[in-house]
């Protein structure tokens, strides 16, 4: 009931409004900062005594983390934005556990993905080819994109799928005279011939000649030679070395498929390379000799042409022959109470006592959002809203100051009662 | 959401519209290029920041139908052209072979009517010389033509090899570009163009692999391109054109014996069919014609002990004609008139009437009659008597020499007309398919201009949003003093 109390109440009101104004100032100054989350102010009453004594107002700050900022397209493929929940984890080399939504990462001279403040993006290594299991903050490594050329890989697995002519002549004379392709003689007879390309250990290509010959009504012989051993460009037989592999396929003449008892693969030792397992289970009998598929794995050394980060956060390097290598997986973090995180310089947040423990995971799983590349999440501040807040704060401040003025004038009257 | 969000969306939209305008500009620039396929700007809605991508208008089934018809029409057109050249080559200034043969027969009839007149005998020898020269020069022309066809085969094979090498480069660029998400439309256009050119030479079938990679096969399962181009080799035999062949990846191209089916499989197949079937066949026919002439005019021993010898016509394997029972290769190249009948070489045309050019035992007119016409008349009728031609040539044993000669020319003319007709139909099909394809994927200027108008409206609307939001914010700024 005292006048002093009234003046103190209005002072607390003015303080509250100035806090509000300062958060508005903060927001407006960061209205273009990527990844910035708007700060708000909550007011609550302060009760000092029972009855009609005036209390005051206390403020607490909040961070509107839930509101998604609009993602804008940029030209750099390493700029990332998160659509949904989650934070990127960055470290300054010594400490990690910094969380941020600002994904303006660029490659530095060592290939690390760093943001403008020099913090490195962290994730898990996929070197083993297996998706690693997130385990809190341990096991996190700095993501480093290496553009080393892809080392050559020798061919180990292949598929040969063709349709064989069911009306082809049966080479019974060749069977009895031992002039089939597998016999490697100058007058070898075959039904069809095609070729495949495989790679040896140093990445050089090895051309394989594949011969198919009908030896009985339902039996076809498949023989593979190294084209480099051919006698001449036009007359391949006899080859300098024996066949690399040969097998006899048994077909079911009614359906055209391989019988269950027939061999369905062929193992070929590639010269200077690995043992190539060719899958022949797709061979069929049909109208005319057509090759559908002659794919072999393995690659020559090829240079890296670009990096790509997909929506699960997998960082992969693309090579010029069309193959990829997955290097890292970007880790996302979340806390049970994100509004209680402590903001840190550099558009980052750290854990606080009220926010809860950090949970680490991957994009697209467990409630985390997805990652889009070549984008940046803009600030979620709306200038119109801030300006309106500012007007309100100004008017409320003026109103509070009026109360203070009135209180002080009344005090004057009271003081002047006694001369 | 909020004014700022509205502003950012308008901003993104303006950016998008300007990029679409650049796609339209690129389309209009290339409107006349038949190999350029219209680009379409696509908004990918998958991620919410409206990423902009360019697509290429595609009609893959129509494209492959068109390529197949191009294979057929190029082959058919080349066949028709070659047959046209061939028939002009064999039509001589002195008249057709059958015409000359008819004149020879007529001249013989006149001589048989008055055998005492040696001037008529000389006229017969003169006609025989014309006929021999014509047959010889025809055979030489055919050899020359075979040579030309052989070098064309070599050229086409070389062209195919070059196309495969270029294809390898473009394919690699497409795979690399696709892997990092670049726009590879120009490379795809180039690849289509290369495939079109290849299809004219051999039939091409494609297997699509991931990342835009492609594997090329030709007929009979032969691989032409699989990560690396295969070798294309032409083997040309300069003496025997039937041994000409083209090897792709070590396997010889299988050429149909039927001219029309071979033509339907592209230019190489048409040329190979000409080398392997048409030209050797024509040469064999000429050789058989020569053999028939030599045998018909031959002289036989009256006591039947000595072998038959060449008469008016001989060749470089004469004079013994007893071994001439079947086709003798290259006989037509050396067909000539026996010098014993040429007055310029000291001979006389009287031996035509009497026989005996090879010696007294071969003398027919032993009594020395001046009007002896028996031998002459028997030769005249032999022109129309069935002759034992080699079964490999059309007609076999049932044709006479005159019918055989007429038949050869009739067949050539029929083949020429039928090939021209096939070519016309095939190229009409190709033209119509090309037009339909072009209407679907090439640039239509009217459409592009209409799109431009739409884009301009979009742009205006987006910039309006920007100015409205700006005004709203200005009001707020005013309110805050």
mmCIF file of C-alpha atoms in Angstrom, chain A residues 96-409:
data_model
loop_
_atom_site.group_PDB
_atom_site.id
_atom_site.type_symbol
_atom_site.label_atom_id
_atom_site.label_comp_id
_atom_site.label_asym_id
_atom_site.label_seq_id
_atom_site.Cartn_x
_atom_site.Cartn_y
_atom_site.Cartn_z
ATOM 1 C CA UNK A 96 32.913 -30.903 -28.550
ATOM 2 C CA UNK A 97 29.291 -30.855 -27.569
ATOM 3 C CA UNK A 98 28.498 -27.584 -29.318
ATOM 4 C CA UNK A 99 25.170 -27.744 -31.083
ATOM 5 C CA UNK A 100 24.049 -25.491 -33.913
ATOM 6 C CA UNK A 101 21.448 -25.167 -36.636
ATOM 7 C CA UNK A 102 23.655 -22.958 -38.778
ATOM 8 C CA UNK A 103 24.995 -25.227 -41.500
ATOM 9 C CA UNK A 104 27.274 -22.901 -43.489
ATOM 10 C CA UNK A 105 30.085 -25.448 -43.728
ATOM 11 C CA UNK A 106 32.890 -25.177 -46.236
ATOM 12 C CA UNK A 107 35.886 -27.388 -46.896
ATOM 13 C CA UNK A 108 39.118 -26.023 -45.451
ATOM 14 C CA UNK A 109 42.587 -26.760 -46.736
ATOM 15 C CA UNK A 110 42.724 -30.135 -44.992
ATOM 16 C CA UNK A 111 39.308 -31.217 -46.149
ATOM 17 C CA UNK A 112 37.532 -30.656 -42.829
ATOM 18 C CA UNK A 113 34.051 -29.129 -43.021
ATOM 19 C CA UNK A 114 34.312 -25.919 -40.981
ATOM 20 C CA UNK A 115 31.809 -23.178 -40.299
ATOM 21 C CA UNK A 116 32.777 -19.493 -40.499
ATOM 22 C CA UNK A 117 33.870 -19.541 -36.854
ATOM 23 C CA UNK A 118 36.336 -22.312 -37.412
ATOM 24 C CA UNK A 119 34.342 -25.099 -35.757
ATOM 25 C CA UNK A 120 34.425 -28.493 -37.432
ATOM 26 C CA UNK A 121 31.377 -30.585 -38.265
ATOM 27 C CA UNK A 122 31.387 -33.928 -36.540
ATOM 28 C CA UNK A 123 29.991 -37.298 -37.369
ATOM 29 C CA UNK A 124 30.807 -40.996 -37.429
ATOM 30 C CA UNK A 125 33.222 -42.697 -39.772
ATOM 31 C CA UNK A 126 31.847 -45.211 -42.292
ATOM 32 C CA UNK A 127 35.247 -46.577 -43.153
ATOM 33 C CA UNK A 128 34.214 -50.112 -42.353
ATOM 34 C CA UNK A 129 31.332 -49.886 -44.736
ATOM 35 C CA UNK A 130 28.938 -50.440 -41.843
ATOM 36 C CA UNK A 131 26.579 -47.816 -40.423
ATOM 37 C CA UNK A 132 28.066 -47.007 -37.026
ATOM 38 C CA UNK A 133 25.872 -47.021 -33.905
ATOM 39 C CA UNK A 134 25.694 -43.618 -32.177
ATOM 40 C CA UNK A 135 26.915 -43.744 -28.635
ATOM 41 C CA UNK A 136 26.604 -40.322 -27.012
ATOM 42 C CA UNK A 137 29.437 -37.943 -27.695
ATOM 43 C CA UNK A 138 32.093 -40.661 -27.700
ATOM 44 C CA UNK A 139 33.188 -41.956 -31.055
ATOM 45 C CA UNK A 140 32.489 -38.651 -32.805
ATOM 46 C CA UNK A 141 35.169 -37.654 -35.279
ATOM 47 C CA UNK A 142 35.722 -34.555 -37.347
ATOM 48 C CA UNK A 143 34.374 -35.068 -40.846
ATOM 49 C CA UNK A 144 37.200 -34.870 -43.338
ATOM 50 C CA UNK A 145 36.504 -35.127 -47.030
ATOM 51 C CA UNK A 146 39.382 -36.645 -48.894
ATOM 52 C CA UNK A 147 39.554 -36.353 -52.656
ATOM 53 C CA UNK A 148 42.087 -39.064 -53.218
ATOM 54 C CA UNK A 149 41.530 -41.029 -56.372
ATOM 55 C CA UNK A 150 39.699 -44.285 -56.038
ATOM 56 C CA UNK A 151 42.205 -47.096 -55.904
ATOM 57 C CA UNK A 152 41.754 -49.822 -58.504
ATOM 58 C CA UNK A 153 39.633 -52.746 -57.456
ATOM 59 C CA UNK A 154 39.983 -56.141 -59.068
ATOM 60 C CA UNK A 155 36.775 -57.714 -60.360
ATOM 61 C CA UNK A 156 35.353 -60.348 -58.095
ATOM 62 C CA UNK A 157 31.668 -60.652 -58.922
ATOM 63 C CA UNK A 158 29.899 -60.548 -62.256
ATOM 64 C CA UNK A 159 26.631 -61.417 -63.960
ATOM 65 C CA UNK A 160 26.190 -62.810 -67.418
ATOM 66 C CA UNK A 161 22.597 -62.993 -68.533
ATOM 67 C CA UNK A 162 21.698 -63.917 -72.097
ATOM 68 C CA UNK A 163 19.015 -65.616 -74.133
ATOM 69 C CA UNK A 164 20.281 -68.570 -76.161
ATOM 70 C CA UNK A 165 18.731 -69.638 -79.430
ATOM 71 C CA UNK A 166 16.644 -72.727 -78.659
ATOM 72 C CA UNK A 167 16.666 -73.664 -82.364
ATOM 73 C CA UNK A 168 20.440 -73.557 -82.722
ATOM 74 C CA UNK A 169 22.274 -76.493 -84.295
ATOM 75 C CA UNK A 170 23.561 -79.133 -81.897
ATOM 76 C CA UNK A 171 27.294 -79.464 -82.462
ATOM 77 C CA UNK A 172 27.434 -83.255 -82.053
ATOM 78 C CA UNK A 173 30.227 -83.578 -84.604
ATOM 79 C CA UNK A 174 32.351 -81.171 -82.618
ATOM 80 C CA UNK A 175 31.622 -83.088 -79.422
ATOM 81 C CA UNK A 176 32.908 -86.361 -80.871
ATOM 82 C CA UNK A 177 35.823 -84.751 -82.690
ATOM 83 C CA UNK A 178 36.792 -82.711 -79.632
ATOM 84 C CA UNK A 179 36.675 -79.414 -81.458
ATOM 85 C CA UNK A 180 34.566 -77.533 -78.927
ATOM 86 C CA UNK A 181 35.759 -74.127 -77.654
ATOM 87 C CA UNK A 182 36.901 -75.757 -74.438
ATOM 88 C CA UNK A 183 39.314 -77.939 -76.440
ATOM 89 C CA UNK A 184 41.168 -74.874 -77.750
ATOM 90 C CA UNK A 185 41.867 -76.109 -81.256
ATOM 91 C CA UNK A 186 42.101 -74.114 -84.458
ATOM 92 C CA UNK A 187 38.854 -75.361 -85.946
ATOM 93 C CA UNK A 188 36.719 -74.949 -82.833
ATOM 94 C CA UNK A 189 33.011 -74.665 -83.511
ATOM 95 C CA UNK A 190 30.760 -72.529 -81.376
ATOM 96 C CA UNK A 191 27.181 -71.295 -81.494
ATOM 97 C CA UNK A 192 27.629 -67.760 -80.221
ATOM 98 C CA UNK A 193 30.351 -65.463 -78.983
ATOM 99 C CA UNK A 194 30.381 -62.269 -76.963
ATOM 100 C CA UNK A 195 32.767 -60.447 -74.689
ATOM 101 C CA UNK A 196 32.970 -58.867 -71.219
ATOM 102 C CA UNK A 197 35.382 -56.428 -69.592
ATOM 103 C CA UNK A 198 36.884 -57.275 -66.187
ATOM 104 C CA UNK A 199 39.566 -55.509 -64.158
ATOM 105 C CA UNK A 200 42.733 -56.925 -62.705
ATOM 106 C CA UNK A 201 44.471 -55.835 -59.487
ATOM 107 C CA UNK A 202 46.185 -52.798 -60.982
ATOM 108 C CA UNK A 203 42.987 -51.603 -62.585
ATOM 109 C CA UNK A 204 43.914 -52.560 -66.150
ATOM 110 C CA UNK A 205 41.090 -53.937 -68.171
ATOM 111 C CA UNK A 206 41.014 -57.560 -69.200
ATOM 112 C CA UNK A 207 38.720 -58.510 -72.078
ATOM 113 C CA UNK A 208 37.144 -61.898 -71.748
ATOM 114 C CA UNK A 209 35.790 -63.796 -74.738
ATOM 115 C CA UNK A 210 32.724 -65.842 -73.841
ATOM 116 C CA UNK A 211 31.711 -68.729 -76.103
ATOM 117 C CA UNK A 212 28.383 -70.532 -75.880
ATOM 118 C CA UNK A 213 27.992 -73.831 -77.724
ATOM 119 C CA UNK A 214 25.067 -76.203 -77.881
ATOM 120 C CA UNK A 215 26.470 -79.669 -77.235
ATOM 121 C CA UNK A 216 23.235 -81.591 -76.695
ATOM 122 C CA UNK A 217 19.512 -80.926 -76.860
ATOM 123 C CA UNK A 218 19.445 -79.376 -73.408
ATOM 124 C CA UNK A 219 23.121 -78.798 -72.718
ATOM 125 C CA UNK A 220 25.101 -75.677 -73.529
ATOM 126 C CA UNK A 221 28.802 -75.269 -72.882
ATOM 127 C CA UNK A 222 29.999 -71.858 -71.668
ATOM 128 C CA UNK A 223 33.739 -71.243 -72.039
ATOM 129 C CA UNK A 224 35.696 -68.108 -71.176
ATOM 130 C CA UNK A 225 39.086 -67.094 -72.583
ATOM 131 C CA UNK A 226 41.330 -64.074 -72.167
ATOM 132 C CA UNK A 227 41.093 -62.107 -75.411
ATOM 133 C CA UNK A 228 44.758 -61.154 -75.134
ATOM 134 C CA UNK A 229 45.701 -64.793 -75.722
ATOM 135 C CA UNK A 230 43.853 -64.967 -79.037
ATOM 136 C CA UNK A 231 45.779 -66.251 -82.032
ATOM 137 C CA UNK A 232 44.933 -63.233 -84.188
ATOM 138 C CA UNK A 233 42.313 -60.544 -84.358
ATOM 139 C CA UNK A 234 40.177 -62.457 -86.844
ATOM 140 C CA UNK A 235 40.886 -66.073 -86.053
ATOM 141 C CA UNK A 236 40.866 -66.353 -82.268
ATOM 142 C CA UNK A 237 41.518 -70.081 -81.945
ATOM 143 C CA UNK A 238 43.800 -71.594 -80.830
ATOM 144 C CA UNK A 239 44.363 -69.369 -77.779
ATOM 145 C CA UNK A 240 47.827 -69.079 -76.289
ATOM 146 C CA UNK A 241 46.635 -70.220 -72.872
ATOM 147 C CA UNK A 242 43.967 -72.682 -71.823
ATOM 148 C CA UNK A 243 40.416 -71.539 -71.120
ATOM 149 C CA UNK A 244 40.021 -69.506 -67.939
ATOM 150 C CA UNK A 245 36.877 -71.377 -67.104
ATOM 151 C CA UNK A 246 34.293 -73.653 -68.652
ATOM 152 C CA UNK A 247 31.037 -75.165 -67.512
ATOM 153 C CA UNK A 248 28.087 -77.065 -68.966
ATOM 154 C CA UNK A 249 24.629 -75.640 -68.357
ATOM 155 C CA UNK A 250 21.589 -77.896 -68.333
ATOM 156 C CA UNK A 251 18.330 -76.344 -69.404
ATOM 157 C CA UNK A 252 14.748 -77.432 -69.006
ATOM 158 C CA UNK A 253 13.664 -77.376 -72.667
ATOM 159 C CA UNK A 254 10.030 -76.905 -71.704
ATOM 160 C CA UNK A 255 10.417 -73.674 -69.748
ATOM 161 C CA UNK A 256 13.754 -72.450 -71.057
ATOM 162 C CA UNK A 257 15.221 -71.945 -67.578
ATOM 163 C CA UNK A 258 18.195 -73.665 -66.008
ATOM 164 C CA UNK A 259 17.486 -76.928 -64.245
ATOM 165 C CA UNK A 260 17.912 -76.876 -60.485
ATOM 166 C CA UNK A 261 20.745 -79.406 -60.841
ATOM 167 C CA UNK A 262 22.619 -77.376 -63.400
ATOM 168 C CA UNK A 263 25.677 -75.344 -62.414
ATOM 169 C CA UNK A 264 24.636 -71.702 -62.243
ATOM 170 C CA UNK A 265 27.913 -69.903 -61.821
ATOM 171 C CA UNK A 266 31.409 -69.982 -63.225
ATOM 172 C CA UNK A 267 34.613 -69.130 -61.401
ATOM 173 C CA UNK A 268 37.207 -67.419 -63.570
ATOM 174 C CA UNK A 269 40.721 -66.566 -62.383
ATOM 175 C CA UNK A 270 41.349 -63.156 -63.948
ATOM 176 C CA UNK A 271 45.011 -62.985 -65.075
ATOM 177 C CA UNK A 272 46.871 -60.754 -62.548
ATOM 178 C CA UNK A 273 43.590 -60.245 -60.770
ATOM 179 C CA UNK A 274 41.201 -61.884 -58.366
ATOM 180 C CA UNK A 275 38.947 -64.864 -58.809
ATOM 181 C CA UNK A 276 35.845 -63.664 -60.629
ATOM 182 C CA UNK A 277 32.591 -65.398 -59.794
ATOM 183 C CA UNK A 278 30.195 -65.017 -62.721
ATOM 184 C CA UNK A 279 26.552 -65.642 -61.979
ATOM 185 C CA UNK A 280 24.910 -67.554 -64.834
ATOM 186 C CA UNK A 281 21.555 -68.202 -63.212
ATOM 187 C CA UNK A 282 19.772 -65.781 -65.513
ATOM 188 C CA UNK A 283 20.534 -67.701 -68.710
ATOM 189 C CA UNK A 284 17.465 -68.696 -70.702
ATOM 190 C CA UNK A 285 16.503 -70.421 -73.929
ATOM 191 C CA UNK A 286 14.595 -68.247 -76.342
ATOM 192 C CA UNK A 287 14.302 -66.957 -79.878
ATOM 193 C CA UNK A 288 17.700 -65.634 -80.827
ATOM 194 C CA UNK A 289 21.021 -65.062 -79.195
ATOM 195 C CA UNK A 290 20.721 -61.794 -77.236
ATOM 196 C CA UNK A 291 22.889 -60.581 -74.432
ATOM 197 C CA UNK A 292 20.904 -58.779 -71.707
ATOM 198 C CA UNK A 293 23.550 -58.173 -69.104
ATOM 199 C CA UNK A 294 27.322 -58.601 -68.972
ATOM 200 C CA UNK A 295 28.166 -56.691 -65.793
ATOM 201 C CA UNK A 296 31.303 -57.140 -63.815
ATOM 202 C CA UNK A 297 32.292 -55.207 -60.675
ATOM 203 C CA UNK A 298 35.698 -53.686 -60.075
ATOM 204 C CA UNK A 299 37.026 -50.438 -61.452
ATOM 205 C CA UNK A 300 40.154 -48.884 -62.850
ATOM 206 C CA UNK A 301 41.728 -46.073 -60.774
ATOM 207 C CA UNK A 302 39.465 -43.070 -61.215
ATOM 208 C CA UNK A 303 39.675 -39.564 -59.880
ATOM 209 C CA UNK A 304 37.193 -37.966 -57.514
ATOM 210 C CA UNK A 305 34.878 -35.446 -59.123
ATOM 211 C CA UNK A 306 32.717 -34.198 -56.293
ATOM 212 C CA UNK A 307 31.309 -34.664 -52.813
ATOM 213 C CA UNK A 308 27.707 -35.162 -51.978
ATOM 214 C CA UNK A 309 25.776 -35.157 -48.723
ATOM 215 C CA UNK A 310 22.418 -36.861 -48.960
ATOM 216 C CA UNK A 311 19.366 -36.519 -46.735
ATOM 217 C CA UNK A 312 20.485 -39.165 -44.304
ATOM 218 C CA UNK A 313 23.652 -37.191 -43.765
ATOM 219 C CA UNK A 314 25.970 -39.628 -45.522
ATOM 220 C CA UNK A 315 29.017 -37.807 -46.867
ATOM 221 C CA UNK A 316 30.098 -39.522 -50.050
ATOM 222 C CA UNK A 317 32.710 -38.921 -52.680
ATOM 223 C CA UNK A 318 31.714 -39.400 -56.310
ATOM 224 C CA UNK A 319 34.249 -40.782 -58.789
ATOM 225 C CA UNK A 320 34.283 -40.207 -62.494
ATOM 226 C CA UNK A 321 33.347 -43.766 -63.414
ATOM 227 C CA UNK A 322 30.044 -43.328 -61.612
ATOM 228 C CA UNK A 323 30.858 -45.102 -58.360
ATOM 229 C CA UNK A 324 30.559 -43.687 -54.852
ATOM 230 C CA UNK A 325 32.399 -44.196 -51.618
ATOM 231 C CA UNK A 326 30.625 -43.424 -48.346
ATOM 232 C CA UNK A 327 33.009 -41.722 -45.960
ATOM 233 C CA UNK A 328 31.134 -40.324 -42.991
ATOM 234 C CA UNK A 329 27.713 -39.942 -41.537
ATOM 235 C CA UNK A 330 26.739 -36.546 -40.106
ATOM 236 C CA UNK A 331 25.590 -36.868 -36.492
ATOM 237 C CA UNK A 332 22.571 -34.955 -35.222
ATOM 238 C CA UNK A 333 21.954 -34.146 -31.587
ATOM 239 C CA UNK A 334 18.906 -33.258 -29.540
ATOM 240 C CA UNK A 335 18.065 -32.577 -25.903
ATOM 241 C CA UNK A 336 14.794 -33.194 -24.046
ATOM 242 C CA UNK A 337 14.286 -29.480 -23.378
ATOM 243 C CA UNK A 338 15.821 -27.481 -26.219
ATOM 244 C CA UNK A 339 14.316 -24.193 -25.039
ATOM 245 C CA UNK A 340 16.601 -24.339 -21.999
ATOM 246 C CA UNK A 341 19.856 -24.579 -23.924
ATOM 247 C CA UNK A 342 22.535 -22.000 -23.274
ATOM 248 C CA UNK A 343 23.341 -19.868 -26.333
ATOM 249 C CA UNK A 344 27.016 -19.380 -27.096
ATOM 250 C CA UNK A 345 28.776 -16.972 -29.473
ATOM 251 C CA UNK A 346 28.733 -18.292 -33.001
ATOM 252 C CA UNK A 347 25.049 -19.222 -33.305
ATOM 253 C CA UNK A 348 25.712 -22.289 -31.110
ATOM 254 C CA UNK A 349 24.157 -23.794 -28.031
ATOM 255 C CA UNK A 350 25.530 -25.865 -25.230
ATOM 256 C CA UNK A 351 23.942 -28.123 -22.670
ATOM 257 C CA UNK A 352 22.728 -26.494 -19.492
ATOM 258 C CA UNK A 353 21.529 -27.899 -16.194
ATOM 259 C CA UNK A 354 17.875 -27.633 -17.272
ATOM 260 C CA UNK A 355 18.119 -28.838 -20.816
ATOM 261 C CA UNK A 356 18.756 -32.507 -20.193
ATOM 262 C CA UNK A 357 21.381 -34.823 -21.662
ATOM 263 C CA UNK A 358 22.449 -34.795 -25.287
ATOM 264 C CA UNK A 359 21.056 -37.604 -27.412
ATOM 265 C CA UNK A 360 22.923 -38.319 -30.651
ATOM 266 C CA UNK A 361 21.425 -39.925 -33.739
ATOM 267 C CA UNK A 362 21.105 -39.743 -37.509
ATOM 268 C CA UNK A 363 18.902 -37.729 -39.820
ATOM 269 C CA UNK A 364 15.642 -39.408 -40.602
ATOM 270 C CA UNK A 365 15.636 -41.717 -37.596
ATOM 271 C CA UNK A 366 14.342 -41.456 -34.052
ATOM 272 C CA UNK A 367 12.465 -38.212 -34.479
ATOM 273 C CA UNK A 368 15.342 -36.318 -36.092
ATOM 274 C CA UNK A 369 14.622 -34.260 -39.178
ATOM 275 C CA UNK A 370 16.292 -34.702 -42.565
ATOM 276 C CA UNK A 371 19.347 -32.921 -43.905
ATOM 277 C CA UNK A 372 19.222 -31.034 -47.174
ATOM 278 C CA UNK A 373 22.397 -29.887 -48.847
ATOM 279 C CA UNK A 374 23.046 -26.681 -50.790
ATOM 280 C CA UNK A 375 20.718 -24.901 -48.359
ATOM 281 C CA UNK A 376 20.951 -22.688 -45.315
ATOM 282 C CA UNK A 377 18.249 -22.304 -42.694
ATOM 283 C CA UNK A 378 17.449 -18.629 -42.340
ATOM 284 C CA UNK A 379 16.740 -16.914 -39.066
ATOM 285 C CA UNK A 380 13.189 -17.391 -37.810
ATOM 286 C CA UNK A 381 12.860 -13.724 -36.796
ATOM 287 C CA UNK A 382 10.022 -11.787 -38.357
ATOM 288 C CA UNK A 383 10.822 -8.089 -38.474
ATOM 289 C CA UNK A 384 7.191 -7.079 -38.452
ATOM 290 C CA UNK A 385 6.616 -9.016 -35.250
ATOM 291 C CA UNK A 386 9.710 -7.517 -33.635
ATOM 292 C CA UNK A 387 8.748 -3.982 -34.550
ATOM 293 C CA UNK A 388 5.291 -4.511 -33.082
ATOM 294 C CA UNK A 389 6.878 -5.874 -29.891
ATOM 295 C CA UNK A 390 9.108 -2.853 -29.817
ATOM 296 C CA UNK A 391 6.152 -0.456 -30.013
ATOM 297 C CA UNK A 392 4.397 -2.377 -27.265
ATOM 298 C CA UNK A 393 7.518 -2.345 -25.089
ATOM 299 C CA UNK A 394 7.931 1.395 -25.611
ATOM 300 C CA UNK A 395 4.324 2.141 -24.677
ATOM 301 C CA UNK A 396 4.444 -0.132 -21.642
ATOM 302 C CA UNK A 397 7.692 1.498 -20.531
ATOM 303 C CA UNK A 398 6.111 4.949 -20.906
ATOM 304 C CA UNK A 399 3.069 3.782 -18.925
ATOM 305 C CA UNK A 400 5.325 2.402 -16.144
ATOM 306 C CA UNK A 401 7.303 5.630 -16.056
ATOM 307 C CA UNK A 402 4.053 7.578 -15.729
ATOM 308 C CA UNK A 403 3.207 5.495 -12.642
ATOM 309 C CA UNK A 404 6.670 6.292 -11.254
ATOM 310 C CA UNK A 405 6.179 9.987 -11.982
ATOM 311 C CA UNK A 406 2.770 10.051 -10.322
ATOM 312 C CA UNK A 407 4.177 8.211 -7.331
ATOM 313 C CA UNK A 408 7.013 10.680 -7.036
ATOM 314 C CA UNK A 409 4.628 13.666 -7.302
#
